[in-house]
Short mmCIF file of C-alpha atoms in Angstrom, two decimals:
data_model
loop_
_atom_site.label_atom_id
_atom_site.label_comp_id
_atom_site.label_asym_id
_atom_site.label_seq_id
_atom_site.Cartn_x
_atom_site.Cartn_y
_atom_site.Cartn_z
CA MET A 1 -10.89 108.55 -229.56
CA THR A 2 -12.31 111.50 -227.53
CA ALA A 3 -15.97 112.17 -226.39
CA ASP A 4 -16.63 114.49 -229.39
CA ASP A 5 -15.49 111.85 -232.05
CA LYS A 6 -18.15 110.34 -234.28
CA VAL A 7 -18.81 106.58 -234.45
CA ASN A 8 -20.15 104.44 -237.37
CA ILE A 9 -23.64 103.03 -237.18
CA LEU A 10 -24.24 100.27 -239.84
CA MET A 11 -27.72 99.77 -241.05
CA VAL A 12 -28.51 96.80 -243.11
CA ASP A 13 -31.94 96.08 -244.81
CA ASP A 14 -32.88 94.95 -248.47
CA GLN A 15 -35.80 97.65 -248.42
CA LEU A 16 -34.67 101.29 -248.91
CA PRO A 17 -37.54 102.92 -247.36
CA LYS A 18 -36.90 101.17 -244.09
CA LEU A 19 -33.12 102.37 -244.32
CA LEU A 20 -34.39 105.93 -244.90
CA SER A 21 -36.75 105.72 -241.81
CA TYR A 22 -33.95 104.54 -239.61
CA GLU A 23 -31.70 107.39 -240.92
CA VAL A 24 -34.43 109.90 -240.06
CA ILE A 25 -34.86 108.28 -236.45
CA LEU A 26 -31.22 108.25 -235.72
CA GLU A 27 -29.87 111.43 -237.29
CA ASP A 28 -30.20 113.37 -233.99
CA LEU A 29 -27.42 111.13 -232.45
CA GLY A 30 -25.07 113.06 -234.67
CA GLU A 31 -23.15 109.96 -235.62
CA ASN A 32 -22.15 108.54 -239.00
CA LEU A 33 -25.14 106.30 -240.42
CA ILE A 34 -23.95 103.83 -243.03
CA LYS A 35 -26.72 102.13 -245.23
CA ALA A 36 -26.20 98.66 -246.67
CA ARG A 37 -29.08 97.03 -248.80
CA SER A 38 -27.51 93.43 -248.76
CA ALA A 39 -25.24 91.41 -246.74
CA ASN A 40 -22.55 91.81 -249.49
CA GLU A 41 -22.58 95.55 -249.13
CA ALA A 42 -22.44 95.28 -245.44
CA LEU A 43 -19.41 92.85 -245.58
CA SER A 44 -17.53 95.10 -248.11
CA PHE A 45 -17.76 97.97 -245.90
CA LEU A 46 -16.70 96.08 -242.72
CA LEU A 47 -13.66 94.33 -244.65
CA LYS A 48 -12.39 97.87 -245.45
CA ASN A 49 -10.91 98.23 -242.02
CA ASN A 50 -13.98 100.35 -240.88
CA GLU A 51 -14.66 100.40 -237.08
CA VAL A 52 -18.51 100.18 -236.24
CA ALA A 53 -20.19 100.85 -232.96
CA VAL A 54 -23.43 99.10 -233.65
CA VAL A 55 -25.04 97.03 -236.66
CA LEU A 56 -28.78 97.32 -236.98
CA MET A 57 -30.07 94.75 -239.48
CA ASP A 58 -33.21 93.01 -240.76
CA VAL A 59 -33.73 89.38 -239.84
CA SER A 60 -35.47 88.49 -243.14
CA MET A 61 -33.36 89.39 -246.07
CA PRO A 62 -32.87 87.56 -249.42
CA GLU A 63 -29.84 85.44 -250.32
CA VAL A 64 -28.43 85.90 -246.69
CA ASP A 65 -30.60 86.41 -243.79
CA GLY A 66 -29.68 88.36 -240.68
CA PHE A 67 -28.68 85.30 -238.63
CA GLU A 68 -26.19 84.06 -241.29
CA LEU A 69 -24.73 87.73 -241.68
CA ALA A 70 -24.37 88.00 -237.88
CA GLU A 71 -22.49 84.71 -237.72
CA VAL A 72 -20.11 85.80 -240.49
CA ILE A 73 -19.46 89.10 -238.91
CA ARG A 74 -18.78 87.58 -235.48
CA GLN A 75 -15.93 85.29 -237.19
CA HIS A 76 -13.87 88.41 -237.86
CA PRO A 77 -11.51 89.14 -234.85
CA ARG A 78 -12.40 92.88 -235.06
CA TYR A 79 -16.09 92.46 -234.72
CA GLN A 80 -16.30 89.71 -232.26
CA LYS A 81 -17.63 92.26 -229.60
CA THR A 82 -19.60 94.65 -231.86
CA ALA A 83 -23.29 95.13 -230.85
CA ILE A 84 -25.79 93.53 -233.23
CA ILE A 85 -29.58 94.56 -232.95
CA PHE A 86 -32.01 92.68 -235.01
CA ILE A 87 -35.21 94.27 -236.48
CA SER A 88 -37.91 91.82 -237.39
CA GLY A 89 -41.24 92.44 -238.95
CA VAL A 90 -42.69 88.89 -238.13
CA HIS A 91 -43.39 87.33 -234.93
CA LEU A 92 -40.32 85.61 -233.46
CA THR A 93 -40.56 82.58 -231.35
CA ASP A 94 -38.41 81.94 -228.08
CA SER A 95 -36.32 79.48 -230.26
CA ASP A 96 -35.90 82.15 -232.88
CA ARG A 97 -34.63 84.61 -230.38
CA ILE A 98 -32.24 82.02 -228.78
CA LEU A 99 -31.00 81.29 -232.36
CA GLY A 100 -30.36 84.92 -232.78
CA TYR A 101 -28.46 85.55 -229.41
CA SER A 102 -26.37 82.38 -230.23
CA ARG A 103 -25.34 84.10 -233.40
CA GLY A 104 -24.36 87.33 -231.79
CA ALA A 105 -27.30 89.38 -231.36
CA VAL A 106 -27.42 91.71 -228.28
CA ASP A 107 -31.12 92.77 -228.68
CA TYR A 108 -34.39 92.74 -230.77
CA ILE A 109 -36.72 95.27 -231.91
CA SER A 110 -40.07 94.52 -233.32
CA VAL A 111 -41.93 96.31 -236.27
CA PRO A 112 -43.56 98.73 -235.99
CA VAL A 113 -40.37 100.51 -234.66
CA VAL A 114 -40.90 103.08 -231.81
CA PRO A 115 -38.55 105.92 -232.64
CA GLU A 116 -37.64 106.72 -229.08
CA VAL A 117 -37.07 103.02 -228.24
CA LEU A 118 -34.74 102.62 -231.10
CA ARG A 119 -32.76 105.87 -230.59
CA ALA A 120 -32.42 104.98 -226.82
CA LYS A 121 -31.12 101.57 -227.53
CA ILE A 122 -28.65 102.63 -230.19
CA SER A 123 -27.46 105.52 -228.06
CA VAL A 124 -26.67 103.18 -225.12
CA PHE A 125 -24.56 100.87 -227.40
CA VAL A 126 -22.93 104.04 -229.02
CA GLU A 127 -21.88 105.36 -225.68
CA LEU A 128 -20.65 102.00 -224.62
CA TYR A 129 -18.48 101.64 -227.65
CA ARG A 130 -17.15 105.22 -226.88
CA LYS A 131 -16.14 104.59 -223.57
CA THR A 132 -14.62 101.29 -224.43
CA ARG A 133 -12.34 103.06 -227.02
CA MET A 134 -11.51 105.95 -224.59
CA LEU A 135 -10.46 103.28 -222.14
CA GLU A 136 -8.41 101.64 -224.70
CA ALA A 137 -6.68 104.89 -225.55
CA LEU A 138 -5.91 105.54 -221.92
CA ASN A 139 -4.49 101.87 -221.65
CA LYS A 140 -2.20 102.58 -224.53
CA ASP A 141 -1.12 105.84 -223.08
CA LEU A 142 -0.51 104.08 -219.88
CA GLU A 143 1.56 101.48 -221.45
CA LYS A 144 3.44 104.10 -223.37
CA ARG A 145 4.47 105.81 -220.14
CA VAL A 146 5.35 102.50 -218.68
CA GLU A 147 7.63 101.93 -221.88
CA ASP A 148 9.21 105.42 -221.44
CA ARG A 149 9.90 104.73 -217.80
CA THR A 150 11.25 101.42 -218.49
CA ALA A 151 13.56 102.79 -221.14
CA LYS A 152 14.77 105.36 -218.62
CA LEU A 153 15.47 102.78 -216.06
CA ARG A 154 17.36 100.80 -218.73
CA GLN A 155 19.27 103.66 -219.57
CA SER A 156 20.21 104.34 -215.99
CA GLU A 157 21.35 100.67 -215.90
CA ALA A 158 23.12 101.14 -218.98
CA GLU A 159 24.94 103.97 -217.60
CA PHE A 160 25.90 102.00 -214.61
CA ARG A 161 27.28 99.30 -216.77
CA MET A 162 29.18 101.75 -218.86
CA ARG A 163 30.83 102.97 -215.82
CA ALA A 164 32.10 99.41 -215.16
CA GLU A 165 33.40 99.13 -218.64
CA LEU A 166 35.28 102.53 -218.40
CA LEU A 167 37.02 100.96 -215.35
CA ASN A 168 37.93 97.90 -217.59
CA LEU A 169 36.21 95.52 -215.13
CA ALA A 170 33.54 94.11 -217.47
CA SER A 171 35.23 90.76 -217.61
CA GLU A 172 35.73 90.67 -213.82
CA ALA A 173 33.11 89.36 -211.23
CA ILE A 174 31.44 92.73 -210.12
CA MET A 175 29.29 92.65 -206.90
CA VAL A 176 27.64 95.35 -204.77
CA ARG A 177 26.67 94.36 -201.30
CA ALA A 178 25.33 96.15 -197.99
CA MET A 179 27.95 97.37 -195.76
CA ASP A 180 26.18 95.99 -192.73
CA GLY A 181 24.53 92.40 -193.33
CA ASP A 182 26.46 91.43 -196.64
CA ALA A 183 23.09 91.35 -198.52
CA LEU A 184 23.80 91.30 -202.32
CA GLN A 185 22.35 94.29 -204.30
CA PHE A 186 24.14 93.68 -207.60
CA TRP A 187 25.59 90.54 -209.35
CA ASN A 188 26.96 91.02 -212.94
CA THR A 189 27.39 88.47 -215.67
CA GLY A 190 31.05 88.15 -214.70
CA ALA A 191 30.03 86.97 -211.24
CA GLU A 192 27.34 84.60 -212.77
CA ASN A 193 30.20 83.09 -215.01
CA LEU A 194 32.65 82.79 -212.20
CA PHE A 195 30.52 81.32 -209.46
CA GLY A 196 27.55 79.78 -211.26
CA TRP A 197 24.58 81.46 -209.66
CA ARG A 198 22.33 83.64 -211.64
CA ARG A 199 21.42 87.18 -210.60
CA ASP A 200 17.87 86.30 -209.69
CA GLU A 201 19.16 83.60 -207.27
CA VAL A 202 21.43 85.69 -205.21
CA ILE A 203 20.06 89.17 -204.85
CA GLY A 204 19.30 89.86 -201.27
CA LEU A 205 21.28 86.74 -200.03
CA ASP A 206 24.35 87.13 -197.68
CA MET A 207 27.34 86.94 -199.95
CA HIS A 208 29.86 85.43 -197.73
CA LYS A 209 27.61 82.87 -196.51
CA LEU A 210 26.60 82.00 -199.98
CA LEU A 211 30.32 81.61 -201.12
CA GLN A 212 31.53 80.14 -197.96
CA THR A 213 34.26 82.76 -197.78
CA VAL A 214 37.42 82.03 -196.06
CA PHE A 215 39.38 85.06 -195.14
CA PRO A 216 43.08 85.52 -194.83
CA VAL A 217 42.54 87.86 -191.79
CA SER A 218 39.76 88.53 -189.41
CA ARG A 219 36.60 90.17 -190.70
CA THR A 220 36.91 92.83 -188.12
CA GLU A 221 40.15 93.95 -189.64
CA ILE A 222 38.75 94.01 -193.13
CA ASP A 223 35.74 96.05 -191.97
CA ARG A 224 37.95 98.53 -190.19
CA ALA A 225 40.08 99.07 -193.16
CA LEU A 226 36.90 99.67 -195.41
CA ARG A 227 35.58 102.15 -192.90
CA GLU A 228 38.88 104.02 -192.32
CA HIS A 229 40.47 103.87 -195.83
CA LYS A 230 37.42 102.91 -197.90
CA LEU A 231 39.53 100.29 -199.66
CA TRP A 232 40.90 96.58 -199.14
CA GLU A 233 42.67 94.36 -201.34
CA GLY A 234 43.51 90.72 -200.83
CA ASN A 235 42.93 86.95 -201.87
CA LEU A 236 39.86 85.05 -200.57
CA ILE A 237 38.98 81.24 -200.78
CA GLN A 238 35.42 80.73 -201.94
CA LYS A 239 32.96 78.02 -203.14
CA THR A 240 31.15 78.00 -206.56
CA LYS A 241 27.79 76.68 -207.15
CA ASN A 242 29.17 73.25 -208.25
CA GLY A 243 31.31 72.92 -205.22
CA SER A 244 34.70 73.66 -206.61
CA THR A 245 36.96 75.78 -204.40
CA ILE A 246 38.65 78.71 -206.04
CA ILE A 247 41.05 81.57 -205.01
CA VAL A 248 39.68 84.99 -205.88
CA ALA A 249 41.74 88.19 -205.74
CA TYR A 250 39.46 90.96 -204.51
CA ARG A 251 39.43 94.87 -204.55
CA LYS A 252 36.87 96.27 -202.24
CA THR A 253 35.78 99.91 -202.14
CA VAL A 254 32.91 101.80 -200.22
CA ASN A 255 30.64 104.27 -201.68
CA GLU A 256 30.37 107.83 -200.60
CA GLU A 257 27.37 107.02 -198.30
CA SER A 258 29.35 104.38 -196.77
CA ASN A 259 26.41 101.88 -196.85
CA ALA A 260 27.56 99.71 -199.74
CA VAL A 261 30.60 97.91 -200.88
CA LEU A 262 31.82 97.46 -204.48
CA GLU A 263 33.74 94.16 -204.79
CA VAL A 264 35.72 93.41 -207.90
CA GLY A 265 36.86 89.68 -208.10
CA ARG A 266 39.27 87.88 -210.47
CA ASP A 267 39.86 84.00 -210.39
CA ILE A 268 43.52 83.43 -209.89
CA THR A 269 43.33 79.83 -209.17
CA ALA A 270 44.77 78.78 -212.32
CA GLN A 271 47.42 81.36 -212.14
CA LEU A 272 48.54 80.14 -208.77
CA ARG A 273 48.45 76.56 -209.96
CA ALA A 274 50.61 77.44 -213.14
CA GLU A 275 53.09 79.22 -210.84
CA GLU A 276 53.20 76.16 -208.46
CA ALA A 277 53.38 73.62 -211.51
CA LEU A 278 56.29 75.77 -213.04
CA ARG A 279 57.94 75.65 -209.67
CA GLU A 280 57.59 71.86 -209.59
CA THR A 281 58.68 71.67 -213.22
CA GLU A 282 61.79 73.63 -212.49
CA LYS A 283 62.67 71.29 -209.51
CA LEU A 284 62.04 68.16 -211.81
CA ALA A 285 64.31 69.65 -214.28
CA ALA A 286 66.97 70.47 -212.05
CA MET A 287 66.76 66.91 -210.69
CA GLY A 288 66.85 65.60 -214.25
CA ARG A 289 70.07 67.56 -214.98
CA LEU A 290 71.56 66.45 -211.74
CA ALA A 291 70.53 62.75 -212.43
CA SER A 292 72.23 63.31 -215.94
CA ILE A 293 75.32 64.59 -214.44
CA ILE A 294 75.67 61.90 -211.96
CA ALA A 295 74.97 59.14 -214.50
CA HIS A 296 77.69 60.68 -216.75
CA GLU A 297 80.16 60.82 -213.86
CA ILE A 298 79.43 57.26 -212.66
CA ASN A 299 79.71 55.97 -216.41
CA ASN A 300 83.31 56.25 -216.70
CA PRO A 301 84.43 54.55 -213.29
CA LEU A 302 81.85 52.01 -213.84
CA ALA A 303 83.19 51.02 -216.99
CA ALA A 304 86.66 50.66 -215.49
CA ILE A 305 85.25 48.56 -212.46
CA THR A 306 83.56 46.32 -215.12
CA ASN A 307 86.72 45.78 -216.98
CA ILE A 308 88.50 45.00 -213.62
CA PHE A 309 85.94 42.27 -212.70
CA TYR A 310 86.33 40.79 -216.25
CA LEU A 311 90.03 40.37 -215.67
CA LEU A 312 89.59 39.23 -212.08
CA ARG A 313 86.91 36.56 -213.27
CA GLU A 314 89.69 35.31 -215.68
CA HIS A 315 92.53 35.30 -213.19
CA PRO A 316 93.86 31.68 -212.73
CA SER A 317 94.37 32.12 -209.00
CA LEU A 318 90.56 32.22 -208.29
CA SER A 319 88.61 29.05 -207.30
CA GLU A 320 85.44 28.10 -208.88
CA GLU A 321 83.47 29.55 -206.16
CA ALA A 322 85.28 32.90 -206.28
CA ARG A 323 84.98 32.92 -210.11
CA SER A 324 81.22 32.44 -209.87
CA LEU A 325 80.86 35.42 -207.44
CA ALA A 326 82.90 37.76 -209.63
CA GLU A 327 80.58 36.73 -212.69
CA LEU A 328 77.82 37.52 -210.64
CA ALA A 329 79.17 40.93 -209.64
CA GLU A 330 80.04 41.51 -213.22
CA GLN A 331 76.56 40.90 -214.22
CA GLU A 332 75.11 43.34 -211.66
CA LEU A 333 77.64 45.82 -212.74
CA LEU A 334 76.36 45.46 -216.15
CA ARG A 335 72.80 46.19 -215.17
CA VAL A 336 74.06 49.33 -213.23
CA SER A 337 75.69 50.31 -216.41
CA HIS A 338 72.45 49.75 -218.45
CA ILE A 339 70.57 52.04 -215.87
CA THR A 340 72.93 54.88 -216.30
CA ARG A 341 72.74 54.76 -220.04
CA GLN A 342 68.95 54.68 -219.69
CA THR A 343 69.04 57.69 -217.42
CA LEU A 344 71.28 59.60 -219.92
CA SER A 345 68.99 58.76 -222.80
CA PHE A 346 66.01 60.49 -221.07
CA TYR A 347 67.75 63.84 -220.63
CA ARG A 348 69.94 63.71 -223.77
CA GLU A 349 67.67 64.85 -226.55
CA SER A 350 68.65 65.03 -230.06
CA LYS A 351 68.31 68.17 -232.12
CA HIS A 352 66.72 66.45 -235.16
CA PRO A 353 64.12 63.56 -235.24
CA ILE A 354 65.69 60.03 -235.47
CA SER A 355 64.23 56.71 -236.30
CA ILE A 356 62.46 55.18 -233.21
CA TYR A 357 61.23 51.68 -232.87
CA LEU A 358 58.31 52.01 -230.56
CA PRO A 359 58.49 48.54 -228.86
CA ASP A 360 62.05 49.28 -227.75
CA LEU A 361 61.08 52.69 -226.41
CA LEU A 362 58.28 51.22 -224.44
CA ASP A 363 60.52 48.47 -222.96
CA SER A 364 63.01 51.24 -221.78
CA VAL A 365 60.06 52.94 -220.01
CA LEU A 366 58.78 49.61 -218.61
CA GLU A 367 62.19 48.83 -217.17
CA LEU A 368 62.56 52.01 -215.33
CA GLN A 369 59.21 51.16 -213.64
CA GLN A 370 60.18 47.66 -212.42
CA ARG A 371 60.48 48.68 -208.78
CA ALA A 372 56.95 50.23 -208.79
CA PHE A 373 55.45 47.00 -210.57
CA SER A 374 56.90 44.85 -207.85
CA ALA A 375 55.93 47.07 -205.02
CA SER A 376 52.25 47.19 -206.30
CA SER A 377 52.12 43.61 -207.28
CA ILE A 378 51.34 44.53 -211.04
CA THR A 379 51.31 41.93 -213.75
CA VAL A 380 52.48 43.25 -217.13
CA ARG A 381 51.10 41.80 -220.33
CA LYS A 382 52.42 42.98 -223.61
CA LYS A 383 52.00 42.20 -227.20
CA TYR A 384 54.18 43.91 -230.02
CA SER A 385 53.04 43.08 -233.45
CA PRO A 386 55.39 44.05 -236.35
CA VAL A 387 55.26 47.74 -236.83
CA PRO A 388 57.30 50.29 -238.85
CA TRP A 389 59.93 52.50 -237.36
CA ILE A 390 58.89 56.22 -236.88
CA ASN A 391 60.67 59.69 -236.92
CA GLY A 392 60.54 61.49 -233.72
CA PHE A 393 62.21 62.62 -230.50
CA PRO A 394 62.80 59.86 -228.15
CA VAL A 395 62.59 61.94 -225.01
CA GLU A 396 59.42 63.51 -225.51
CA LEU A 397 57.69 60.17 -226.58
CA ARG A 398 59.37 58.53 -223.45
CA GLN A 399 57.77 61.41 -221.36
CA VAL A 400 54.28 60.57 -222.89
CA PHE A 401 54.33 56.82 -222.18
CA LEU A 402 56.08 57.31 -218.95
CA ASN A 403 53.27 59.63 -217.82
CA LEU A 404 50.58 57.15 -218.98
CA ILE A 405 52.29 54.03 -217.50
CA GLY A 406 52.77 55.96 -214.40
CA ASN A 407 49.23 56.82 -214.11
CA ALA A 408 48.13 53.40 -214.58
CA ILE A 409 50.37 52.18 -211.73
CA GLN A 410 48.87 54.87 -209.45
CA ALA A 411 45.50 53.58 -210.36
CA MET A 412 46.39 50.03 -209.35
CA PRO A 413 47.58 50.64 -205.65
CA ASN A 414 46.45 46.99 -204.57
CA GLY A 415 47.65 45.18 -207.71
CA GLY A 416 46.24 44.50 -211.02
CA THR A 417 47.28 43.80 -214.58
CA LEU A 418 48.98 46.36 -216.95
CA GLY A 419 48.55 45.52 -220.75
CA ILE A 420 50.73 47.12 -223.39
CA TYR A 421 49.88 46.59 -226.94
CA VAL A 422 51.39 47.79 -230.09
CA ARG A 423 50.19 47.25 -233.69
CA GLU A 424 49.90 48.90 -237.02
CA THR A 425 46.23 49.98 -237.96
CA MET A 426 44.04 52.10 -239.99
CA ASP A 427 42.40 55.31 -238.69
CA TRP A 428 39.18 55.26 -240.70
CA MET A 429 38.19 58.67 -239.41
CA ARG A 430 41.12 60.21 -241.34
CA ASN A 431 41.64 57.47 -243.86
CA GLU A 432 45.25 57.13 -242.77
CA ARG A 433 47.40 54.32 -241.72
CA GLY A 434 49.64 54.47 -238.58
CA VAL A 435 50.79 52.82 -235.30
CA MET A 436 48.31 52.48 -232.37
CA ILE A 437 49.68 52.06 -228.91
CA SER A 438 47.14 50.86 -226.25
CA ILE A 439 47.92 50.96 -222.58
CA ILE A 440 45.18 48.98 -220.41
CA ASP A 441 45.02 48.79 -216.65
CA THR A 442 42.49 47.20 -214.26
CA GLY A 443 42.64 50.03 -211.82
CA ILE A 444 40.07 52.17 -210.09
CA GLY A 445 38.78 53.66 -213.35
CA ILE A 446 37.68 57.11 -214.36
CA GLN A 447 34.44 58.54 -213.44
CA PRO A 448 32.16 59.62 -216.39
CA GLU A 449 31.90 63.24 -215.20
CA ASP A 450 35.82 63.55 -215.33
CA ALA A 451 36.26 61.99 -218.76
CA ASP A 452 35.80 65.14 -220.75
CA ARG A 453 38.09 67.06 -218.59
CA LEU A 454 41.05 64.53 -218.41
CA PHE A 455 43.14 66.54 -221.00
CA GLN A 456 42.44 69.93 -219.70
CA PRO A 457 45.37 71.72 -217.93
CA PHE A 458 45.28 71.64 -214.11
CA PHE A 459 42.61 69.13 -213.91
CA SER A 460 43.69 66.08 -211.79
CA THR A 461 41.75 63.20 -210.20
CA LYS A 462 44.67 62.75 -207.78
CA SER A 463 43.31 65.47 -205.39
CA THR A 464 46.53 67.45 -204.11
CA LYS A 465 49.08 64.84 -205.33
CA GLY A 466 49.04 65.85 -209.01
CA THR A 467 49.61 69.08 -210.95
CA GLY A 468 46.96 68.32 -213.60
CA LEU A 469 49.42 69.00 -216.45
CA GLY A 470 50.74 65.43 -217.47
CA LEU A 471 47.89 64.44 -219.75
CA TRP A 472 47.68 68.03 -221.09
CA ILE A 473 51.39 68.06 -221.97
CA SER A 474 51.28 64.50 -223.31
CA LYS A 475 48.20 65.42 -225.64
CA GLY A 476 50.30 68.52 -226.89
CA ILE A 477 53.26 66.28 -227.77
CA ILE A 478 51.11 63.71 -229.64
CA GLN A 479 49.43 66.41 -231.46
CA LYS A 480 52.72 67.81 -232.62
CA TYR A 481 53.10 64.59 -234.41
CA ASP A 482 49.69 65.06 -235.99
CA GLY A 483 48.36 62.11 -233.82
CA ARG A 484 45.58 61.70 -231.27
CA ILE A 485 45.41 60.38 -227.82
CA SER A 486 42.09 59.17 -226.28
CA CYS A 487 40.75 57.44 -223.17
CA LYS A 488 37.98 55.10 -222.42
CA SER A 489 36.90 53.56 -219.20
CA TYR A 490 34.64 50.47 -218.80
CA ARG A 491 33.01 48.81 -215.87
CA ARG A 492 31.87 45.26 -215.75
CA GLY A 493 30.22 44.45 -212.37
CA GLU A 494 33.11 45.25 -209.73
CA ARG A 495 35.90 45.09 -212.31
CA CYS A 496 37.16 48.34 -214.18
CA PHE A 497 39.27 48.73 -217.24
CA THR A 498 40.87 51.85 -218.45
CA CYS A 499 42.45 52.24 -221.86
CA PHE A 500 44.64 55.00 -223.23
CA ARG A 501 45.29 54.88 -227.01
CA VAL A 502 47.99 56.79 -228.75
CA PHE A 503 47.69 56.77 -232.62
CA LEU A 504 50.81 58.02 -234.61
CA PRO A 505 50.10 58.50 -238.41
CA ARG A 506 52.20 57.08 -241.27
CA ALA A 507 53.68 60.63 -241.95
CA THR A 508 55.79 60.08 -238.85
CA MET A 509 57.20 56.82 -240.06
CA SER A 510 60.81 56.52 -240.77
CA PRO A 511 62.01 56.11 -244.48
CA GLN A 512 64.10 53.13 -243.24
CA ASN A 513 60.75 51.31 -242.83
CA LYS A 514 62.34 48.73 -240.56
CA MET A 515 60.00 45.96 -239.73
CA PRO A 516 60.69 43.05 -237.07
CA SER A 517 60.04 39.61 -238.19
CA GLU A 518 56.74 37.94 -237.23
CA GLU A 519 58.72 35.44 -235.19
CA THR A 520 60.46 38.02 -233.20
CA ALA A 521 57.27 39.60 -232.16
CA LYS A 522 55.63 36.49 -231.07
CA ILE A 523 58.69 35.38 -229.09
CA ASP A 524 58.76 38.81 -227.36
CA TYR A 525 55.07 38.31 -226.49
CA ALA A 526 55.38 34.70 -225.30
CA VAL A 527 58.40 35.66 -223.10
CA THR A 528 56.64 38.61 -221.16
CA THR A 529 53.10 37.73 -221.09
CA SER A 530 52.87 36.57 -217.68
CA THR A 531 56.10 38.16 -216.21
CA ARG A 532 55.47 39.72 -212.75
CA LEU A 533 57.92 42.46 -212.44
#
């Protein structure tokens, strides 16, 4: 609206002569004069989305009086601040005036109407309305300018981000800091994802103090390289918001004004751990192959020595004492022979799945851990219920249970109880029968915050002693059998119980469907229940 635009003045009175007289008085104002002879006509005009500067109405009207009409008008959001002037031909008491003001009136005019007074009052409210609309128009114009400016700023920011995408750095952590003082000026989404801090939390802070950066060389050397060559590349050790230590490969460049440094970082922690784990795996594989070769080479002369002791034990020239010693030596040789066969079975994998009886496989793993059980004062309790044979690869299943039992031993450095339980069961979630193997220890337990990360690669609760791959590999092996592996840790006072469960479904069962007798299973349990190895 401009200063020359006309505004609407609504005049409401049930008597036409009065409306015509008001029209004559106000026509010199040059505004749009609208006449309404009832409340319904007035409301009909207002509801047609017409803007009104002033409403001039009679108090005493049939059906709906001026007070009621004013109250209805005020209820509409558009007319809550519209000026309403009452005209009354009767004497109004103070209570009537208070009622009118409470209903929305801004002024009263008594009959007979003085033309100059009416014209002056209407003129004041018309100008107030016009100035208000002009201010609103100016505000809208100002808001439009702000929006345009904001759009330009957003466009500039989009162009800046586009440059980063063109450099194929959008997935990296991109930061800009001051050359002097290390104050952060830019922190992209990649940096938020890598380090955990939001942009509004870090802008203006010292970058390297925030990240507790450990430099491979002195800061002076890095700054000199940036000033002389405008480029530096290297690995830095830094801390994330949750306290984790990560290794980040950086490429730092200086801008043309030499007052800011663009730093592009990529987390290589997992990569370095994978390389280290690969080296360790290669070492273990080499040791395994060497152990297999040694076991194979020992096996032949060992068989000859065993036969010699058998013949020696039966020689008639030996005394009873010497024969007893020879028999004892023969038993120890048989035990060594059994160990070599077990070692060979661990590294001699079949090309096709074979029938496996899980209790026997578990016993072979437990036998290899006898020295560890004895050294840590661990009691082994086991219960094998009758279960079917399954089809699989013994080496990889031994790897799973050797890892689970080895973890349980490490969790009980001061002794405890290890429970091994095997039974046929029903997986109600998948409506499928199978074999459940439970491995329970009374060790130090697993913290709740670590439970969800146990089967993630490179996650370990053993600090620097573990690679964090054992459970991840074990889960992959069990999933290959369409099975599942889970873990729960319970605390009762000062005692703690950790249970790993492995479920192998019926699909893996051997067609032989061999089942041990109930009597055999019970005897096995009775013999080994309280054995301290």
